[in-house]
Coordinates of C-alpha atoms (C1' of nucleotides) in Angstrom, one line a residue:
Chain N
M1 CA 0.0 0.0 0.0
R2 CA 1.4 3.4 -1.0
Q3 CA 2.4 5.6 1.8
T4 CA 2.9 9.4 1.5
L5 CA 3.6 12.2 4.0
T6 CA 0.9 14.8 4.2
N7 CA 1.3 18.4 5.1
T8 CA -0.2 17.6 8.4
G9 CA 2.8 15.6 9.3
R10 CA 0.8 12.4 9.7
W11 CA 1.5 9.3 7.7
R12 CA -1.4 8.4 5.6
S13 CA -2.5 5.7 3.3
N14 CA -4.2 7.1 0.3
G15 CA -6.3 4.0 0.3
L16 CA -8.8 4.2 -2.5
H17 CA -9.1 6.9 -5.1
C18 CA -12.3 8.8 -4.6
H19 CA -13.5 7.6 -7.9
S20 CA -13.4 4.0 -7.0
C21 CA -14.4 4.5 -3.3
A22 CA -17.4 2.3 -2.7
A23 CA -18.5 4.5 0.2
R24 CA -19.0 7.3 -2.2
C25 CA -22.1 5.9 -3.9
D26 CA -24.0 6.2 -0.7
S27 CA -23.3 9.8 -0.1
V28 CA -23.8 13.3 -1.2
W29 CA -20.6 13.0 -3.2
S30 CA -22.2 10.7 -5.6
Q31 CA -23.2 13.7 -7.7
L32 CA -19.6 15.0 -8.3
D33 CA -18.2 14.7 -11.8
E34 CA -14.8 13.3 -12.7
P35 CA -12.7 16.6 -12.5
E36 CA -14.3 17.3 -9.1
L37 CA -13.5 13.8 -7.9
D38 CA -9.9 14.2 -9.1
R39 CA -9.5 17.4 -7.1
L40 CA -11.1 15.9 -4.1
D41 CA -8.7 13.0 -4.3
Q42 CA -5.6 15.2 -4.7
H43 CA -6.4 17.4 -1.7
K44 CA -7.9 14.9 0.7
S45 CA -5.9 13.2 3.4
V46 CA -6.6 9.9 5.0
Q47 CA -6.4 9.1 8.6
R48 CA -6.5 5.8 10.4
L49 CA -8.1 5.4 13.7
D50 CA -7.8 2.6 16.2
P51 CA -10.9 1.4 18.1
G52 CA -11.8 4.0 20.7
E53 CA -9.5 6.6 19.2
V54 CA -11.0 10.2 19.2
L55 CA -11.2 12.0 15.8
Y56 CA -12.1 15.3 17.4
G57 CA -13.2 16.3 20.9
Q58 CA -16.2 18.2 22.1
G59 CA -15.3 21.9 22.3
D60 CA -12.5 21.7 19.7
P61 CA -12.6 24.3 17.0
C62 CA -13.9 23.0 13.7
K63 CA -11.1 21.4 11.6
G64 CA -12.9 20.6 8.4
L65 CA -15.1 17.9 7.0
F66 CA -14.5 14.2 7.5
V67 CA -15.9 11.3 5.5
V68 CA -15.8 7.7 6.7
Q69 CA -14.1 5.5 4.1
S70 CA -14.3 2.3 6.1
G71 CA -15.2 1.3 9.6
S72 CA -17.5 3.4 11.8
L73 CA -17.6 6.2 14.2
A74 CA -19.8 7.2 17.1
L75 CA -20.8 10.8 18.0
R76 CA -20.8 11.2 21.7
K77 CA -22.0 14.3 23.7
F78 CA -21.0 15.0 27.3
D79 CA -22.5 17.3 29.8
D80 CA -20.6 19.3 32.5
S81 CA -20.8 16.4 34.9
G82 CA -19.3 13.9 32.5
R83 CA -22.5 12.0 31.7
S84 CA -22.8 11.2 28.0
V85 CA -25.1 10.1 25.3
L86 CA -24.5 8.7 21.9
L87 CA -26.0 10.9 19.2
R88 CA -25.4 8.9 16.1
L89 CA -23.4 6.1 14.5
V90 CA -21.5 7.0 11.4
V91 CA -20.8 4.3 8.8
A92 CA -18.8 4.2 5.6
G93 CA -19.8 6.9 3.1
Q94 CA -21.2 9.3 5.7
A95 CA -19.8 12.6 6.6
V96 CA -18.9 13.9 10.1
G97 CA -18.3 17.3 11.4
Y98 CA -20.6 19.0 9.0
R99 CA -22.9 20.4 11.7
C100 CA -20.0 22.2 13.2
F101 CA -18.8 23.2 9.7
F102 CA -22.0 25.0 8.9
D103 CA -22.5 26.4 12.4
G104 CA -19.1 27.9 12.3
G105 CA -18.6 27.3 16.0
R106 CA -17.0 24.5 17.9
Y107 CA -17.7 20.8 17.9
R108 CA -20.6 20.1 20.2
A109 CA -19.9 16.4 20.3
Q110 CA -17.0 14.1 20.2
A111 CA -16.3 11.7 17.3
E112 CA -14.7 8.4 18.2
A113 CA -13.9 5.2 16.3
L114 CA -16.0 2.1 17.1
E115 CA -13.5 -0.1 15.3
A116 CA -10.4 0.2 13.0
T117 CA -11.6 3.1 10.8
R118 CA -10.3 5.0 7.8
V119 CA -11.4 8.6 7.6
C120 CA -10.9 11.1 4.7
F121 CA -10.2 14.7 5.8
L122 CA -11.2 17.7 3.6
K123 CA -9.9 21.1 4.5
P124 CA -12.4 23.9 4.9
T125 CA -11.1 25.8 1.9
L126 CA -11.6 22.7 -0.3
V127 CA -15.1 22.1 1.1
T128 CA -16.1 25.7 0.6
K129 CA -14.9 25.7 -3.0
M130 CA -16.6 22.4 -3.7
F131 CA -19.9 23.8 -2.3
E132 CA -19.6 26.9 -4.4
Q133 CA -19.2 24.9 -7.6
N134 CA -21.7 22.1 -6.8
P135 CA -25.1 23.4 -5.8
D136 CA -26.4 19.8 -5.8
V137 CA -24.0 18.9 -3.0
V138 CA -25.1 21.9 -1.0
R139 CA -28.7 20.8 -1.5
G140 CA -27.8 17.3 -0.4
M141 CA -26.1 18.6 2.7
M142 CA -29.1 20.7 3.6
Q143 CA -31.3 17.7 3.1
R144 CA -29.1 15.7 5.4
L145 CA -29.1 18.4 8.1
A146 CA -32.9 18.7 7.8
R147 CA -33.3 14.9 8.2
E148 CA -30.9 14.8 11.1
L149 CA -32.9 17.5 12.8
G150 CA -36.1 15.6 12.3
D151 CA -34.5 12.5 13.6
A152 CA -33.1 14.3 16.7
E153 CA -36.6 15.7 17.4
D154 CA -38.0 12.2 17.1
R155 CA -35.4 10.9 19.6
F156 CA -36.5 13.6 22.0
L157 CA -40.1 12.4 21.7
M158 CA -39.1 8.8 22.1
A159 CA -36.8 9.5 25.1
T160 CA -39.4 11.4 27.1
R161 CA -42.6 9.6 26.2
R162 CA -41.7 5.9 25.7
S163 CA -40.2 3.2 27.9
V164 CA -36.7 1.8 27.5
R165 CA -38.1 -1.4 26.2
C166 CA -39.8 0.4 23.4
R167 CA -36.7 2.4 22.6
L168 CA -34.6 -0.7 22.5
A169 CA -37.0 -2.4 20.1
H170 CA -36.9 0.8 18.0
A171 CA -33.1 0.9 18.0
L172 CA -32.9 -2.8 17.0
L173 CA -35.2 -2.1 14.0
R174 CA -33.0 0.8 12.9
L175 CA -29.8 -1.1 13.4
K176 CA -31.0 -4.0 11.3
D177 CA -30.8 -2.0 8.2
H178 CA -27.0 -1.6 8.4
H179 CA -26.1 -4.4 10.7
G180 CA -28.7 -7.1 10.2
E181 CA -28.8 -10.3 8.1
V182 CA -31.7 -12.7 7.4
D183 CA -30.9 -16.4 7.1
D184 CA -32.7 -19.1 5.1
E185 CA -35.4 -19.6 7.6
G186 CA -36.3 -15.9 7.8
V187 CA -34.5 -15.4 11.2
L188 CA -33.0 -12.0 11.6
T189 CA -29.6 -11.6 13.2
V190 CA -28.3 -8.2 14.1
Q191 CA -24.6 -7.7 14.9
L192 CA -24.5 -4.8 17.3
P193 CA -21.7 -2.4 16.5
I194 CA -21.5 -1.1 20.1
S195 CA -21.1 -2.2 23.6
R196 CA -23.9 -2.4 26.2
Q197 CA -22.7 0.8 27.8
D198 CA -22.8 2.6 24.5
L199 CA -26.2 1.1 23.8
A200 CA -27.3 2.6 27.1
D201 CA -25.9 5.9 26.0
L202 CA -27.7 5.6 22.7
L203 CA -31.1 5.1 24.4
G204 CA -30.4 7.6 27.1
T205 CA -30.4 5.0 29.9
R206 CA -28.0 3.0 32.0
P207 CA -26.2 -0.3 31.3
E208 CA -28.0 -2.1 34.1
T209 CA -31.3 -1.2 32.6
I210 CA -30.2 -2.4 29.2
A211 CA -29.3 -5.8 30.8
R212 CA -32.7 -6.1 32.5
T213 CA -34.5 -5.0 29.3
T214 CA -32.7 -7.5 27.0
R215 CA -33.5 -10.2 29.6
A216 CA -37.1 -9.2 29.5
L217 CA -37.3 -9.4 25.7
E218 CA -35.6 -12.8 25.9
K219 CA -38.2 -14.0 28.4
D220 CA -41.0 -12.9 26.1
G221 CA -39.4 -14.6 23.1
V222 CA -38.9 -11.4 21.1
A223 CA -35.2 -11.6 20.8
S224 CA -32.2 -13.5 22.2
F225 CA -28.9 -11.8 23.1
H226 CA -25.5 -13.5 22.8
G227 CA -22.9 -10.8 23.4
R228 CA -23.2 -8.5 20.4
R229 CA -25.2 -10.9 18.4
V230 CA -29.0 -10.5 18.6
V231 CA -31.3 -13.1 17.1
I232 CA -34.8 -12.1 16.2
P233 CA -37.0 -15.0 15.2
D234 CA -40.0 -13.0 14.3
L235 CA -39.8 -9.4 13.2
D236 CA -43.4 -8.8 13.8
L237 CA -43.0 -9.4 17.5
L238 CA -40.4 -6.6 17.5
F239 CA -42.8 -4.3 15.7
D240 CA -45.5 -5.1 18.2
E241 CA -43.2 -3.6 20.9
L242 CA -43.6 -0.2 19.3
E243 CA -47.4 -0.4 19.6
L244 CA -47.7 -1.6 23.1
D245 CA -49.4 0.5 25.8
G246 CA -46.4 1.0 28.0
C247 CA -44.3 2.1 25.1
Chain A
M1 CA -55.7 48.8 7.0
R2 CA -55.5 47.9 3.4
Q3 CA -57.1 44.6 2.4
T4 CA -56.5 42.7 -0.8
L5 CA -57.6 39.4 -2.1
T6 CA -54.7 37.0 -2.7
N7 CA -54.6 34.2 -5.2
T8 CA -55.1 31.8 -2.4
G9 CA -58.5 33.1 -1.9
R10 CA -57.9 34.1 1.6
W11 CA -58.3 37.7 2.8
R12 CA -55.0 39.1 3.9
S13 CA -53.7 42.2 5.6
N14 CA -50.5 43.2 4.0
G15 CA -49.5 44.6 7.3
L16 CA -46.0 45.9 7.1
H17 CA -43.9 46.2 4.0
C18 CA -41.0 43.8 4.3
H19 CA -38.7 46.8 4.2
S20 CA -40.0 48.3 7.4
C21 CA -40.8 45.0 9.1
A22 CA -39.1 45.1 12.5
A23 CA -39.0 41.3 12.6
R24 CA -36.7 41.2 9.6
C25 CA -33.7 42.7 11.4
D26 CA -33.5 39.6 13.6
S27 CA -33.5 37.1 10.8
V28 CA -31.7 35.7 7.8
W29 CA -33.6 38.1 5.7
S30 CA -31.6 41.0 7.0
Q31 CA -29.1 40.5 4.3
L32 CA -31.5 41.0 1.4
D33 CA -31.1 44.2 -0.7
E34 CA -33.9 46.6 -1.7
P35 CA -35.0 44.9 -5.0
E36 CA -35.1 41.5 -3.3
L37 CA -37.2 42.9 -0.5
D38 CA -39.6 44.5 -3.0
R39 CA -40.1 41.1 -4.7
L40 CA -40.5 39.4 -1.4
D41 CA -43.1 41.9 -0.5
Q42 CA -45.0 41.6 -3.7
H43 CA -45.3 37.8 -3.6
K44 CA -45.7 37.2 0.1
S45 CA -49.1 36.7 1.6
V46 CA -50.0 37.3 5.1
Q47 CA -52.1 35.1 7.3
R48 CA -53.7 35.8 10.7
L49 CA -54.0 33.1 13.3
D50 CA -56.1 33.0 16.4
P51 CA -54.6 31.5 19.6
G52 CA -54.4 27.8 19.3
E53 CA -55.0 27.8 15.5
V54 CA -52.9 25.4 13.5
L55 CA -50.8 26.7 10.7
Y56 CA -49.9 23.3 9.4
G57 CA -50.3 19.8 10.7
Q58 CA -47.9 17.0 11.3
G59 CA -47.9 14.8 8.1
D60 CA -49.1 17.6 5.8
P61 CA -47.1 18.0 2.6
C62 CA -44.8 21.0 2.7
K63 CA -46.6 24.2 1.7
G64 CA -43.7 26.6 1.6
L65 CA -41.9 28.8 4.0
F66 CA -43.5 30.9 6.8
V67 CA -42.1 33.8 8.7
V68 CA -43.6 35.1 11.9
Q69 CA -44.3 38.8 11.6
S70 CA -45.9 39.3 15.0
G71 CA -47.0 37.0 17.8
S72 CA -45.6 33.5 18.3
L73 CA -45.9 29.9 17.4
A74 CA -45.1 26.5 19.0
L75 CA -43.9 23.5 17.1
R76 CA -45.5 20.4 18.5
K77 CA -44.7 16.8 17.6
F78 CA -47.1 13.8 18.3
D79 CA -46.4 10.1 18.4
D80 CA -48.8 7.4 17.3
S81 CA -50.5 7.3 20.6
G82 CA -51.2 11.0 20.7
R83 CA -48.6 11.9 23.2
S84 CA -46.8 15.1 22.3
V85 CA -43.8 17.3 23.0
L86 CA -43.1 20.9 22.2
L87 CA -40.0 21.2 20.1
R88 CA -39.5 25.0 19.9
L89 CA -41.2 28.3 20.4
V90 CA -41.1 30.6 17.3
V91 CA -41.1 34.3 17.8
A92 CA -41.3 37.3 15.5
G93 CA -38.7 37.3 12.8
Q94 CA -38.1 33.6 12.8
A95 CA -39.0 31.2 10.0
V96 CA -41.0 28.0 10.3
G97 CA -41.3 25.1 8.0
Y98 CA -37.8 25.3 6.7
R99 CA -36.8 21.9 8.0
C100 CA -39.5 20.3 5.9
F101 CA -38.7 22.6 3.0
F102 CA -35.1 21.4 2.8
D103 CA -36.0 17.8 3.6
G104 CA -38.5 17.7 0.8
G105 CA -40.9 15.5 2.7
R106 CA -43.8 16.2 5.0
Y107 CA -44.0 18.2 8.1
R108 CA -42.8 16.2 11.1
A109 CA -44.4 18.5 13.6
Q110 CA -47.4 20.8 13.9
A111 CA -47.2 24.6 14.0
E112 CA -49.8 26.3 16.1
A113 CA -50.3 29.8 17.3
L114 CA -49.7 30.6 21.0
E115 CA -51.4 34.0 20.7
A116 CA -52.9 36.1 18.0
T117 CA -50.2 35.9 15.3
R118 CA -49.4 37.2 11.9
V119 CA -47.5 34.9 9.6
C120 CA -46.0 35.7 6.1
F121 CA -46.2 32.9 3.6
L122 CA -43.6 32.4 0.9
K123 CA -44.3 30.0 -2.0
P124 CA -41.7 27.4 -2.7
T125 CA -40.9 28.8 -6.1
L126 CA -40.2 32.2 -4.5
V127 CA -38.1 30.7 -1.8
T128 CA -36.1 28.7 -4.3
K129 CA -35.5 31.7 -6.5
M130 CA -34.4 33.8 -3.5
F131 CA -32.0 31.1 -2.4
E132 CA -30.5 30.9 -5.9
Q133 CA -29.8 34.6 -6.0
N134 CA -28.7 35.1 -2.4
P135 CA -26.0 32.6 -1.3
D136 CA -25.8 34.5 2.0
V137 CA -29.4 33.6 2.8
V138 CA -28.6 30.0 2.1
R139 CA -25.6 30.1 4.4
G140 CA -27.8 31.7 7.0
M141 CA -30.3 28.9 6.7
M142 CA -27.7 26.3 6.9
Q143 CA -26.3 27.9 10.0
R144 CA -29.8 28.0 11.5
L145 CA -30.3 24.3 10.7
A146 CA -27.0 23.4 12.2
R147 CA -27.7 25.4 15.4
E148 CA -31.1 23.8 15.7
L149 CA -29.6 20.3 15.3
G150 CA -27.0 21.1 18.0
D151 CA -29.8 22.4 20.3
A152 CA -31.9 19.3 19.6
E153 CA -29.0 17.1 20.6
D154 CA -28.5 19.2 23.7
R155 CA -32.1 18.6 24.6
F156 CA -31.7 14.9 24.3
L157 CA -28.8 15.0 26.7
M158 CA -30.8 17.2 29.1
A159 CA -33.9 15.0 28.9
T160 CA -32.2 11.7 29.5
R161 CA -29.5 12.8 32.0
R162 CA -31.0 15.6 34.1
S163 CA -33.9 15.9 36.5
V164 CA -37.1 17.8 35.7
R165 CA -36.1 20.5 38.2
C166 CA -32.8 21.1 36.4
R167 CA -34.6 21.2 33.0
L168 CA -37.1 23.7 34.4
A169 CA -34.4 25.9 35.6
H170 CA -32.7 25.7 32.2
A171 CA -35.9 26.5 30.4
L172 CA -36.4 29.6 32.6
L173 CA -32.9 30.8 31.8
R174 CA -33.6 30.4 28.1
L175 CA -37.0 32.0 28.2
K176 CA -35.8 35.0 30.1
D177 CA -34.0 36.2 26.9
H178 CA -37.2 36.8 25.0
H179 CA -39.7 36.9 27.8
G180 CA -37.9 38.3 30.8
E181 CA -37.6 41.8 32.3
V182 CA -35.5 43.1 35.1
D183 CA -36.9 45.8 37.4
D184 CA -35.1 48.5 39.4
E185 CA -34.1 46.2 42.2
G186 CA -32.6 43.6 39.9
V187 CA -35.5 41.2 40.3
L188 CA -36.1 39.2 37.1
T189 CA -39.7 38.6 36.0
V190 CA -40.3 36.1 33.2
Q191 CA -43.7 36.1 31.6
L192 CA -44.3 32.5 30.4
P193 CA -45.6 32.4 26.8
I194 CA -47.1 28.9 27.4
S195 CA -49.5 27.0 29.7
R196 CA -48.3 24.5 32.3
Q197 CA -49.3 21.7 30.0
D198 CA -47.2 23.1 27.2
L199 CA -44.4 23.7 29.7
A200 CA -44.6 20.0 30.5
D201 CA -44.5 19.1 26.8
L202 CA -41.5 21.4 26.4
L203 CA -39.5 19.6 29.1
G204 CA -40.8 16.2 28.2
T205 CA -42.7 15.6 31.5
R206 CA -46.3 15.9 32.9
P207 CA -48.2 18.8 34.2
E208 CA -48.4 17.3 37.7
T209 CA -44.7 17.1 37.8
I210 CA -44.4 20.7 36.7
A211 CA -46.7 21.8 39.5
R212 CA -44.7 19.9 42.1
T213 CA -41.4 21.2 40.7
T214 CA -42.5 24.8 40.7
R215 CA -43.6 24.4 44.2
A216 CA -40.3 22.9 45.2
L217 CA -38.4 25.9 43.6
E218 CA -40.7 28.2 45.6
K219 CA -40.1 26.4 48.8
D220 CA -36.3 26.9 48.2
G221 CA -36.7 30.5 47.3
V222 CA -35.4 30.2 43.8
A223 CA -38.5 31.5 42.0
S224 CA -42.1 32.2 42.7
F225 CA -44.9 31.4 40.3
H226 CA -48.1 33.4 39.9
G227 CA -49.9 32.0 36.9
R228 CA -47.7 32.7 33.9
R229 CA -45.6 35.3 35.8
V230 CA -42.4 33.9 37.3
V231 CA -40.4 36.1 39.7
I232 CA -36.8 35.3 40.2
P233 CA -35.2 37.3 43.0
D234 CA -31.6 36.1 42.4
L235 CA -30.5 34.8 39.1
D236 CA -27.5 33.1 40.6
L237 CA -29.8 30.7 42.5
L238 CA -31.2 29.6 39.2
F239 CA -27.8 29.0 37.7
D240 CA -26.9 27.0 40.8
E241 CA -29.8 24.6 39.9
L242 CA -27.8 23.6 36.7
E243 CA -24.8 22.6 38.7
L244 CA -26.4 20.6 41.5
D245 CA -25.8 16.9 41.9
G246 CA -29.3 15.7 41.1
C247 CA -29.3 17.8 37.9
Chain U
dC1 C1' -3.1 -17.6 35.3
dG2 C1' -4.0 -13.1 37.1
dT3 C1' -5.8 -8.6 36.1
dG4 C1' -9.0 -5.3 34.6
dC5 C1' -13.1 -4.2 32.4
dC6 C1' -17.6 -5.0 30.8
dT7 C1' -21.7 -7.2 31.9
dT8 C1' -25.1 -9.1 34.7
dT9 C1' -27.8 -9.7 38.9
dG10 C1' -29.8 -8.3 43.2
dA11 C1' -31.6 -5.0 46.5
dA12 C1' -33.0 -0.6 47.7
dG13 C1' -34.4 3.9 47.0
dG14 C1' -35.8 7.9 44.3
dT15 C1' -37.9 10.2 40.7
dT16 C1' -41.6 10.5 37.9
dG17 C1' -46.0 8.9 36.0
dT18 C1' -50.8 7.7 36.9
dC19 C1' -55.2 8.2 38.9
dA20 C1' -58.5 10.7 41.4
dA21 C1' -60.3 14.5 43.6
dC22 C1' -60.4 19.2 44.5
dT23 C1' -59.7 24.2 43.4
dG24 C1' -59.7 28.2 40.7
dT25 C1' -60.9 30.6 36.7
dA26 C1' -62.9 32.0 32.5
dG27 C1' -66.6 31.8 29.5
dT28 C1' -71.6 31.1 28.6
dG29 C1' -76.3 31.6 29.0
dG30 C1' -80.2 32.5 31.8
Chain O
dC1 C1' -75.6 39.7 37.8
dC2 C1' -75.3 35.1 38.9
dA3 C1' -75.4 30.2 38.3
dC4 C1' -73.5 26.7 35.5
dT5 C1' -70.2 24.6 32.8
dA6 C1' -65.7 23.4 31.1
dC7 C1' -61.2 23.2 31.6
dA8 C1' -56.5 24.2 33.4
dG9 C1' -54.0 23.7 37.4
dT10 C1' -53.0 21.8 41.9
dT11 C1' -52.6 18.3 45.4
dG12 C1' -52.4 13.7 47.4
dA13 C1' -51.9 8.7 47.3
dC14 C1' -50.0 5.1 45.0
dA15 C1' -47.5 2.5 41.6
dA16 C1' -44.2 1.8 38.1
dC17 C1' -40.1 2.5 36.1
dC18 C1' -35.6 3.5 36.4
dT19 C1' -31.3 4.7 38.8
dT20 C1' -28.0 3.8 42.1
dC21 C1' -25.1 1.0 44.8
dA22 C1' -22.9 -3.3 45.6
dA23 C1' -21.2 -7.7 44.4
dA24 C1' -20.6 -11.5 41.5
dG25 C1' -19.8 -13.5 36.9
dG26 C1' -17.7 -13.6 32.3
dC27 C1' -14.3 -12.5 28.9
dA28 C1' -10.2 -10.6 26.8
dC29 C1' -5.5 -9.5 27.3
dG30 C1' -1.1 -9.4 29.2

DNA sequence: CGTGCCTTTGAAGGTTGTCAACTGTAGTGG
DNA sequence: CCACTACAGTTGACAACCTTCAAAGGCACG
């Protein structure tokens, strides 16, 4: 693998050319034409993160825009007392740091690697230029911001009005899209990308409550939990959890 | 007051010309030049809402962009079971419906008048044209979306990690900016723009808990509540609430 | 094999939600 | 002008859910 020294002083692996980067298809970058992709590729720098490594910290000034090439990140927000929540999981093809980029302030959350992860970094000048020359990308970013805002507002409704059990069922249903597989017999298996502690932070609860709730779901035959592997025999039972009274 | 019939078939009062609209100063529209303001004024239509009247409902297709000229709105989100939360209060000069406008989907919350309110309506074609010709306005809207997203994420952290008492103190501190006044002796009075039920929906709790919590704050001398008038003798005591252990 | 961390389990307590009853207030109609 | 109604707000009692604290179990890593 070719190694070059970037102007940031960090060793990087160029990894894939933007043009052939699989992650691109899934993102707002899919609308860029060849010359744009070339420029992006020339000016991007790639960074490798070990599991748990922090890409940027809450309160840091905005560095630029990041795009996950492979692996995944988590956005974590802390309060003054050190309590934290997980805001979002970021998988290949998705950008991070854009909220701060558009806000113009400082990062209001921390980005950390959930596994070995490669991240492309785009300097603010490059991003600004690209936005100026590609209105479609701007539109795509606005749409993303708007969706994120809608999702965040949904989360607030869920967190304040529904039980942990219901929120857990909901989280499993969302996670299955990126982390689920269905076998021959129609049994769904979800491979959780995060620990129980992080799952608690994602739902806004505590690890102990997660343990008790997973146990309760097992007792009722909705799902069985083996470490990070979740087996869901009947998806309908999971959907029922969203409709129940206590939820 | 001049009355004209718009193409929507609704009677409207033109109210103020955009140029002299006080609400404008406070908003992203402050950057528009004279010709732009003229066009905006020609094509806008003004709508009057009675207290409680719904501007648009959750699930409705996006109609366009609204700007509050006078009065105020609340954004309310419902879940399937009819439980609701208040997402945001919208005061004069602020836009509503932009999240949906950029998302391209349907409204994910309901906008309703908190008092007698005048709202300017801008058709999608007009908004789109204005965005094309005023990159600064687009930047302003992106910044607003980004701030809103950050605020929504803060709310999630608050709602899941802090007590109602702490959230109430925090809400009072935010409300004082637009709804507070300080008298000669340095005593702060906040005139709540919403009912106790809505205050509960804003904090993600129940009216009974609001009543108990306000009473607890009174007992501790932090604030006294008389209907919608809140008297806060010492602001520092309110700030202390944010730092306390249980918060 | 020991250490450290994550996870689980149990017990206890606190915060909040729920239900019901009561109060106060505003609006309505006689 | 006053009774009546309707509804928001309050208060109390109780229960449920969740957090907290403590300890044990499990798993990875040195």
